[in-house]
Structures are given as C-alpha cells and as structure tokens.
Amino acid sequence: SAVISQKPSRDICQRGTSLTIQCQVDSQVTMMFWYRQQPGQSLTLIATANQGSEATYESGFVIDKFPISRPNLTFSTLTVSNMSPEDSSIYLCSVVQAVEQYFGPGTRLTVT
Amino acid sequence: GNSVTQMEGPVTLSEEAFLTINCTYTATGYPSLFWYVQYPGEGLQLLLKATKADDKGSNKGFEATYRKETTSFHLEKGSVQVSDSAVYFCALRSGEGAQKLVFGQGTRLTINP
C-alpha cells in the first residue's frame, strides 16, 4: 500500500494570502489527485497531476486559483491562492496504486 | 455524468444494532464501487470494494453487494460497535482509463453504548 504524507497538517491563514500544501508518497505513482472536503461536505476532485505535464482541472477549479506542481513521481504541491474564507476546507492528496486509491491525512485550512 | 447518492445522515444507533446505509449510483459503463470510512480526526480509508456486478465486498464485519439491476451498493453490518462511529462515503470509479473517484455526500454514523 502507498503511504502518503502531507504538510502542513493544518494552518490558519489570513484572507488574500496563499498557502502551499505538500504531498509526499513513499513510492512512484503516475497520477496524483487533489481533493477538497468543505466542512460537512463530501470530497470534490480539484485536479489530476501527472509528472511532467500540466495538471488537469475539474469544472469549477482553475489553475490561477489552485496552481499545482508535480516535479517527480513521488511529490506534488497544491497552492491555494488569494484565499478567502470560502477556501476553508480539508485538502487531500490521493494516489492510485495497483487499482487501490489511497488518501493522505489531509491539510485542514482555516481562512480568517 | 457519474454520480453517487447516499442515504441522508446523521444516523444514530445503539450498540449491536443492524446497520444499513443506502447508496445508489449513476454511471456510464461498468463502474467499480467503493465504501470509504473517515474516523474522527483521521484520514480517509478504503473499507471495501466491488468491481463487477454481484460481487460482494466485505471487511471488518461490513458488507456491500454490487447490484447492477438496482444500481445500488448498500453498506450493511449485522451488529455495530461504538468504534464504528465515523463518516462513511460511497464512491465509484468509471469510464475509459478512469482513475478519479466520484463520492457521495457522506453519512455520519454515531453508535451509542
């Protein structure tokens, strides 16, 4: 199974600032996924990140707001830009390995 | 498009009660179906899965059967414990080359001693 770590685990940020979340996997994976879980809500896919190419964003999410980097097969970052209170959520990194999907512990973001 | 509809929560039961959490889906092709669980303060974990019609996934006393005719994947457990208190998510993966999951809205389960 894949073991995923995320940093930071939580943060409180002021509106208008940006936060970069890091995701590290203990093995090489082709695709990494970033999800958002708003308070009391289900998980929504933000984007899919492949190594060496631009991320593919889901409807309602744009690169200017959520830029993603994927410099190698074990690491990715998601930046939440120009934050507003509506961005307060848990952000989760996820990978697929041997048809199983694994999730990181999440980054709990609060925007004040 | 693909979607998952789960039983509205929250659900509160007494210990040793029988549990059913309903899940129905809409999908193109032949989806794989999953139940994920999120315990308080923890990350999302795969609970069980089924990849084709009539498959039964099971784990930790939980079961769910992939019913193509009713497009359902209901989660059941015969005797719940306090430690089963968590949020449960039904999810599917479908489509050519699909890797991403589509989740239901989640059902919060509380088990009282």
Short mmCIF file of N, CA and C in Angstrom, two decimals, chain A:
data_model
loop_
_atom_site.label_atom_id
_atom_site.label_comp_id
_atom_site.label_asym_id
_atom_site.label_seq_id
_atom_site.Cartn_x
_atom_site.Cartn_y
_atom_site.Cartn_z
N SER A 1 0.82 -1.19 0.00
CA SER A 1 0.00 0.00 0.00
C SER A 1 0.86 1.25 0.00
N ALA A 2 0.32 2.32 -0.56
CA ALA A 2 1.03 3.58 -0.60
C ALA A 2 0.84 4.33 0.70
N VAL A 3 1.92 4.93 1.18
CA VAL A 3 1.85 5.77 2.37
C VAL A 3 2.06 7.21 1.93
N ILE A 4 1.11 8.06 2.31
CA ILE A 4 1.11 9.44 1.84
C ILE A 4 1.23 10.36 3.05
N SER A 5 2.11 11.33 2.95
CA SER A 5 2.20 12.35 4.00
C SER A 5 1.93 13.71 3.40
N GLN A 6 1.37 14.59 4.20
CA GLN A 6 1.07 15.95 3.77
C GLN A 6 1.60 16.94 4.79
N LYS A 7 2.04 18.09 4.26
CA LYS A 7 2.46 19.18 5.12
C LYS A 7 1.88 20.48 4.58
N PRO A 8 1.43 21.39 5.43
CA PRO A 8 1.25 21.18 6.87
C PRO A 8 0.00 20.35 7.14
N SER A 9 -0.16 19.91 8.37
CA SER A 9 -1.37 19.17 8.71
C SER A 9 -2.55 20.12 8.90
N ARG A 10 -2.26 21.32 9.33
CA ARG A 10 -3.29 22.34 9.47
C ARG A 10 -2.64 23.71 9.46
N ASP A 11 -3.44 24.71 9.12
CA ASP A 11 -2.94 26.08 9.13
C ASP A 11 -4.12 27.03 9.23
N ILE A 12 -3.84 28.17 9.80
CA ILE A 12 -4.81 29.27 9.84
C ILE A 12 -4.18 30.42 9.10
N CYS A 13 -4.87 30.90 8.07
CA CYS A 13 -4.29 31.91 7.19
C CYS A 13 -5.22 33.10 7.08
N GLN A 14 -4.64 34.22 6.73
CA GLN A 14 -5.44 35.43 6.52
C GLN A 14 -5.90 35.50 5.08
N ARG A 15 -7.04 36.09 4.88
CA ARG A 15 -7.55 36.25 3.52
C ARG A 15 -6.57 37.06 2.68
N GLY A 16 -6.52 36.69 1.42
CA GLY A 16 -5.64 37.38 0.49
C GLY A 16 -4.25 36.76 0.38
N THR A 17 -3.91 35.89 1.31
CA THR A 17 -2.60 35.23 1.26
C THR A 17 -2.71 33.90 0.52
N SER A 18 -1.57 33.23 0.35
CA SER A 18 -1.53 31.93 -0.34
C SER A 18 -0.86 30.90 0.56
N LEU A 19 -1.26 29.67 0.38
CA LEU A 19 -0.68 28.55 1.13
C LEU A 19 -0.33 27.43 0.16
N THR A 20 0.89 26.89 0.32
CA THR A 20 1.28 25.74 -0.49
C THR A 20 1.29 24.49 0.36
N ILE A 21 0.59 23.48 -0.11
CA ILE A 21 0.47 22.20 0.58
C ILE A 21 1.34 21.18 -0.15
N GLN A 22 2.10 20.43 0.62
CA GLN A 22 2.99 19.45 0.02
C GLN A 22 2.44 18.04 0.23
N CYS A 23 2.66 17.19 -0.75
CA CYS A 23 2.23 15.79 -0.69
C CYS A 23 3.41 14.91 -1.10
N GLN A 24 3.76 13.98 -0.24
CA GLN A 24 4.87 13.06 -0.50
C GLN A 24 4.36 11.62 -0.42
N VAL A 25 4.71 10.82 -1.42
CA VAL A 25 4.30 9.41 -1.45
C VAL A 25 5.55 8.54 -1.31
N ASP A 26 5.39 7.39 -0.69
CA ASP A 26 6.57 6.55 -0.44
C ASP A 26 6.93 5.66 -1.62
N SER A 27 6.24 5.80 -2.73
CA SER A 27 6.57 5.03 -3.93
C SER A 27 6.21 5.86 -5.16
N GLN A 28 6.73 5.47 -6.30
CA GLN A 28 6.47 6.24 -7.52
C GLN A 28 5.07 5.94 -8.04
N VAL A 29 4.36 6.97 -8.40
CA VAL A 29 3.00 6.82 -8.94
C VAL A 29 2.86 7.71 -10.15
N THR A 30 2.03 7.29 -11.07
CA THR A 30 1.85 8.05 -12.31
C THR A 30 1.00 9.30 -12.06
N MET A 31 -0.15 9.08 -11.44
CA MET A 31 -1.07 10.21 -11.24
C MET A 31 -1.27 10.49 -9.77
N MET A 32 -1.36 11.76 -9.45
CA MET A 32 -1.72 12.19 -8.11
C MET A 32 -2.95 13.09 -8.23
N PHE A 33 -3.77 13.04 -7.23
CA PHE A 33 -5.03 13.76 -7.25
C PHE A 33 -5.10 14.69 -6.03
N TRP A 34 -5.73 15.82 -6.25
CA TRP A 34 -6.00 16.72 -5.14
C TRP A 34 -7.51 16.88 -4.99
N TYR A 35 -7.99 16.64 -3.75
CA TYR A 35 -9.41 16.75 -3.44
C TYR A 35 -9.61 17.85 -2.38
N ARG A 36 -10.82 18.36 -2.37
CA ARG A 36 -11.22 19.30 -1.34
C ARG A 36 -12.44 18.74 -0.61
N GLN A 37 -12.43 18.89 0.70
CA GLN A 37 -13.58 18.49 1.51
C GLN A 37 -14.00 19.69 2.35
N GLN A 38 -15.03 20.37 1.89
CA GLN A 38 -15.53 21.52 2.62
C GLN A 38 -16.28 21.05 3.87
N PRO A 39 -16.38 21.91 4.87
CA PRO A 39 -16.97 21.50 6.15
C PRO A 39 -18.32 20.81 5.98
N GLY A 40 -18.43 19.60 6.50
CA GLY A 40 -19.68 18.85 6.43
C GLY A 40 -20.04 18.34 5.05
N GLN A 41 -19.15 18.45 4.11
CA GLN A 41 -19.45 18.07 2.72
C GLN A 41 -18.64 16.84 2.30
N SER A 42 -18.94 16.39 1.11
CA SER A 42 -18.19 15.26 0.56
C SER A 42 -16.89 15.76 -0.09
N LEU A 43 -16.17 14.83 -0.68
CA LEU A 43 -14.92 15.17 -1.34
C LEU A 43 -15.18 15.55 -2.79
N THR A 44 -14.52 16.59 -3.23
CA THR A 44 -14.63 17.05 -4.61
C THR A 44 -13.24 17.08 -5.22
N LEU A 45 -13.11 16.50 -6.39
CA LEU A 45 -11.81 16.49 -7.05
C LEU A 45 -11.50 17.87 -7.60
N ILE A 46 -10.30 18.36 -7.26
CA ILE A 46 -9.85 19.65 -7.78
C ILE A 46 -9.14 19.44 -9.12
N ALA A 47 -8.14 18.55 -9.12
CA ALA A 47 -7.33 18.35 -10.32
C ALA A 47 -6.56 17.05 -10.23
N THR A 48 -6.11 16.61 -11.39
CA THR A 48 -5.25 15.44 -11.52
C THR A 48 -3.89 15.92 -11.99
N ALA A 49 -2.84 15.44 -11.33
CA ALA A 49 -1.49 15.91 -11.64
C ALA A 49 -0.63 14.76 -12.16
N ASN A 50 -0.15 14.91 -13.39
CA ASN A 50 0.79 13.95 -13.96
C ASN A 50 2.18 14.55 -13.96
N GLN A 51 3.18 13.72 -13.77
CA GLN A 51 4.54 14.20 -13.76
C GLN A 51 4.93 14.66 -15.16
N GLY A 52 5.48 15.86 -15.24
CA GLY A 52 5.99 16.37 -16.50
C GLY A 52 4.97 17.03 -17.39
N SER A 53 3.74 17.17 -16.93
CA SER A 53 2.74 17.86 -17.74
C SER A 53 1.87 18.73 -16.84
N GLU A 54 1.09 19.59 -17.46
CA GLU A 54 0.20 20.45 -16.68
C GLU A 54 -0.92 19.64 -16.05
N ALA A 55 -1.35 20.09 -14.91
CA ALA A 55 -2.45 19.41 -14.24
C ALA A 55 -3.75 19.59 -15.01
N THR A 56 -4.64 18.64 -14.86
CA THR A 56 -5.97 18.70 -15.47
C THR A 56 -6.98 19.07 -14.39
N TYR A 57 -7.67 20.18 -14.59
CA TYR A 57 -8.57 20.72 -13.57
C TYR A 57 -10.01 20.32 -13.86
N GLU A 58 -10.75 20.09 -12.78
CA GLU A 58 -12.17 19.79 -12.90
C GLU A 58 -12.95 21.09 -13.06
N SER A 59 -14.18 20.91 -13.51
CA SER A 59 -15.05 22.06 -13.69
C SER A 59 -15.19 22.82 -12.38
N GLY A 60 -15.02 24.13 -12.45
CA GLY A 60 -15.15 24.97 -11.26
C GLY A 60 -13.83 25.28 -10.59
N PHE A 61 -12.75 24.67 -11.05
CA PHE A 61 -11.43 24.91 -10.47
C PHE A 61 -10.49 25.38 -11.58
N VAL A 62 -9.68 26.40 -11.28
CA VAL A 62 -8.80 26.97 -12.29
C VAL A 62 -7.38 27.04 -11.78
N ILE A 63 -6.46 27.04 -12.74
CA ILE A 63 -5.04 26.98 -12.41
C ILE A 63 -4.58 28.22 -11.65
N ASP A 64 -5.15 29.38 -11.96
CA ASP A 64 -4.71 30.61 -11.28
C ASP A 64 -5.02 30.56 -9.79
N LYS A 65 -6.09 29.89 -9.43
CA LYS A 65 -6.50 29.80 -8.04
C LYS A 65 -5.81 28.63 -7.32
N PHE A 66 -5.62 27.53 -8.04
CA PHE A 66 -5.05 26.31 -7.45
C PHE A 66 -3.88 25.79 -8.29
N PRO A 67 -2.79 26.52 -8.38
CA PRO A 67 -1.66 26.02 -9.16
C PRO A 67 -1.07 24.78 -8.51
N ILE A 68 -0.68 23.84 -9.35
CA ILE A 68 -0.16 22.55 -8.91
C ILE A 68 1.18 22.31 -9.55
N SER A 69 2.11 21.76 -8.77
CA SER A 69 3.38 21.32 -9.34
C SER A 69 3.51 19.82 -9.14
N ARG A 70 4.23 19.19 -10.08
CA ARG A 70 4.47 17.73 -9.99
C ARG A 70 5.88 17.48 -10.53
N PRO A 71 6.88 17.81 -9.74
CA PRO A 71 8.25 17.75 -10.25
C PRO A 71 8.80 16.34 -10.42
N ASN A 72 8.24 15.36 -9.71
CA ASN A 72 8.72 13.98 -9.86
C ASN A 72 7.58 13.02 -9.53
N LEU A 73 7.90 11.73 -9.52
CA LEU A 73 6.84 10.71 -9.39
C LEU A 73 6.42 10.44 -7.95
N THR A 74 7.02 11.15 -6.99
CA THR A 74 6.65 10.90 -5.59
C THR A 74 6.20 12.16 -4.86
N PHE A 75 6.10 13.28 -5.55
CA PHE A 75 5.87 14.55 -4.86
C PHE A 75 4.98 15.46 -5.70
N SER A 76 4.15 16.23 -4.98
CA SER A 76 3.31 17.24 -5.64
C SER A 76 3.00 18.34 -4.63
N THR A 77 2.73 19.53 -5.14
CA THR A 77 2.25 20.60 -4.29
C THR A 77 0.98 21.20 -4.88
N LEU A 78 0.13 21.66 -3.99
CA LEU A 78 -1.08 22.41 -4.35
C LEU A 78 -1.00 23.74 -3.63
N THR A 79 -1.17 24.83 -4.37
CA THR A 79 -1.21 26.15 -3.76
C THR A 79 -2.63 26.67 -3.80
N VAL A 80 -3.10 27.17 -2.68
CA VAL A 80 -4.39 27.84 -2.63
C VAL A 80 -4.07 29.33 -2.61
N SER A 81 -4.44 30.02 -3.69
CA SER A 81 -4.02 31.39 -3.89
C SER A 81 -5.09 32.39 -3.49
N ASN A 82 -4.63 33.57 -3.07
CA ASN A 82 -5.55 34.67 -2.78
C ASN A 82 -6.76 34.16 -1.99
N MET A 83 -6.48 33.61 -0.84
CA MET A 83 -7.51 32.87 -0.10
C MET A 83 -8.63 33.75 0.43
N SER A 84 -9.79 33.15 0.50
CA SER A 84 -10.96 33.77 1.13
C SER A 84 -11.53 32.75 2.12
N PRO A 85 -12.41 33.19 3.02
CA PRO A 85 -12.99 32.24 3.99
C PRO A 85 -13.66 31.03 3.33
N GLU A 86 -14.13 31.19 2.11
CA GLU A 86 -14.77 30.08 1.41
C GLU A 86 -13.79 28.96 1.06
N ASP A 87 -12.50 29.25 1.15
CA ASP A 87 -11.48 28.22 0.88
C ASP A 87 -11.19 27.37 2.10
N SER A 88 -11.81 27.69 3.22
CA SER A 88 -11.62 26.88 4.43
C SER A 88 -12.15 25.48 4.18
N SER A 89 -11.25 24.50 4.21
CA SER A 89 -11.58 23.12 3.85
C SER A 89 -10.47 22.21 4.32
N ILE A 90 -10.69 20.93 4.13
CA ILE A 90 -9.59 19.97 4.23
C ILE A 90 -9.17 19.65 2.80
N TYR A 91 -7.87 19.72 2.54
CA TYR A 91 -7.34 19.41 1.22
C TYR A 91 -6.60 18.08 1.31
N LEU A 92 -6.96 17.17 0.42
CA LEU A 92 -6.39 15.83 0.49
C LEU A 92 -5.67 15.47 -0.80
N CYS A 93 -4.53 14.87 -0.65
CA CYS A 93 -3.78 14.31 -1.75
C CYS A 93 -4.14 12.83 -1.86
N SER A 94 -4.15 12.31 -3.07
CA SER A 94 -4.55 10.91 -3.27
C SER A 94 -3.77 10.32 -4.43
N VAL A 95 -3.51 9.02 -4.36
CA VAL A 95 -2.85 8.32 -5.46
C VAL A 95 -3.55 7.00 -5.70
N VAL A 96 -3.35 6.47 -6.91
CA VAL A 96 -3.83 5.14 -7.24
C VAL A 96 -2.62 4.23 -7.40
N GLN A 97 -2.67 3.10 -6.71
CA GLN A 97 -1.58 2.13 -6.83
C GLN A 97 -2.20 0.74 -6.86
N ALA A 98 -1.91 0.00 -7.91
CA ALA A 98 -2.48 -1.35 -8.06
C ALA A 98 -3.98 -1.34 -7.88
N VAL A 99 -4.63 -0.46 -8.59
CA VAL A 99 -6.09 -0.23 -8.63
C VAL A 99 -6.69 0.22 -7.30
N GLU A 100 -5.92 0.29 -6.25
CA GLU A 100 -6.42 0.84 -4.99
C GLU A 100 -6.12 2.34 -4.94
N GLN A 101 -7.04 3.08 -4.33
CA GLN A 101 -6.82 4.52 -4.17
C GLN A 101 -6.55 4.82 -2.71
N TYR A 102 -5.48 5.57 -2.48
CA TYR A 102 -5.05 5.89 -1.13
C TYR A 102 -5.11 7.40 -0.93
N PHE A 103 -5.38 7.79 0.30
CA PHE A 103 -5.50 9.21 0.62
C PHE A 103 -4.51 9.60 1.70
N GLY A 104 -4.02 10.82 1.58
CA GLY A 104 -3.22 11.38 2.64
C GLY A 104 -4.09 11.80 3.81
N PRO A 105 -3.46 12.20 4.90
CA PRO A 105 -4.21 12.56 6.12
C PRO A 105 -4.95 13.89 6.00
N GLY A 106 -4.61 14.66 4.97
CA GLY A 106 -5.31 15.92 4.78
C GLY A 106 -4.62 17.11 5.41
N THR A 107 -4.89 18.27 4.86
CA THR A 107 -4.44 19.55 5.42
C THR A 107 -5.69 20.36 5.73
N ARG A 108 -5.87 20.66 7.00
CA ARG A 108 -7.05 21.43 7.42
C ARG A 108 -6.70 22.90 7.36
N LEU A 109 -7.35 23.62 6.46
CA LEU A 109 -7.09 25.03 6.25
C LEU A 109 -8.26 25.87 6.74
N THR A 110 -7.93 26.85 7.56
CA THR A 110 -8.92 27.83 8.02
C THR A 110 -8.47 29.20 7.57
N VAL A 111 -9.35 29.90 6.88
CA VAL A 111 -9.05 31.25 6.38
C VAL A 111 -9.88 32.25 7.17
N THR A 112 -9.20 33.21 7.76
CA THR A 112 -9.91 34.20 8.58
C THR A 112 -9.95 35.56 7.90
#
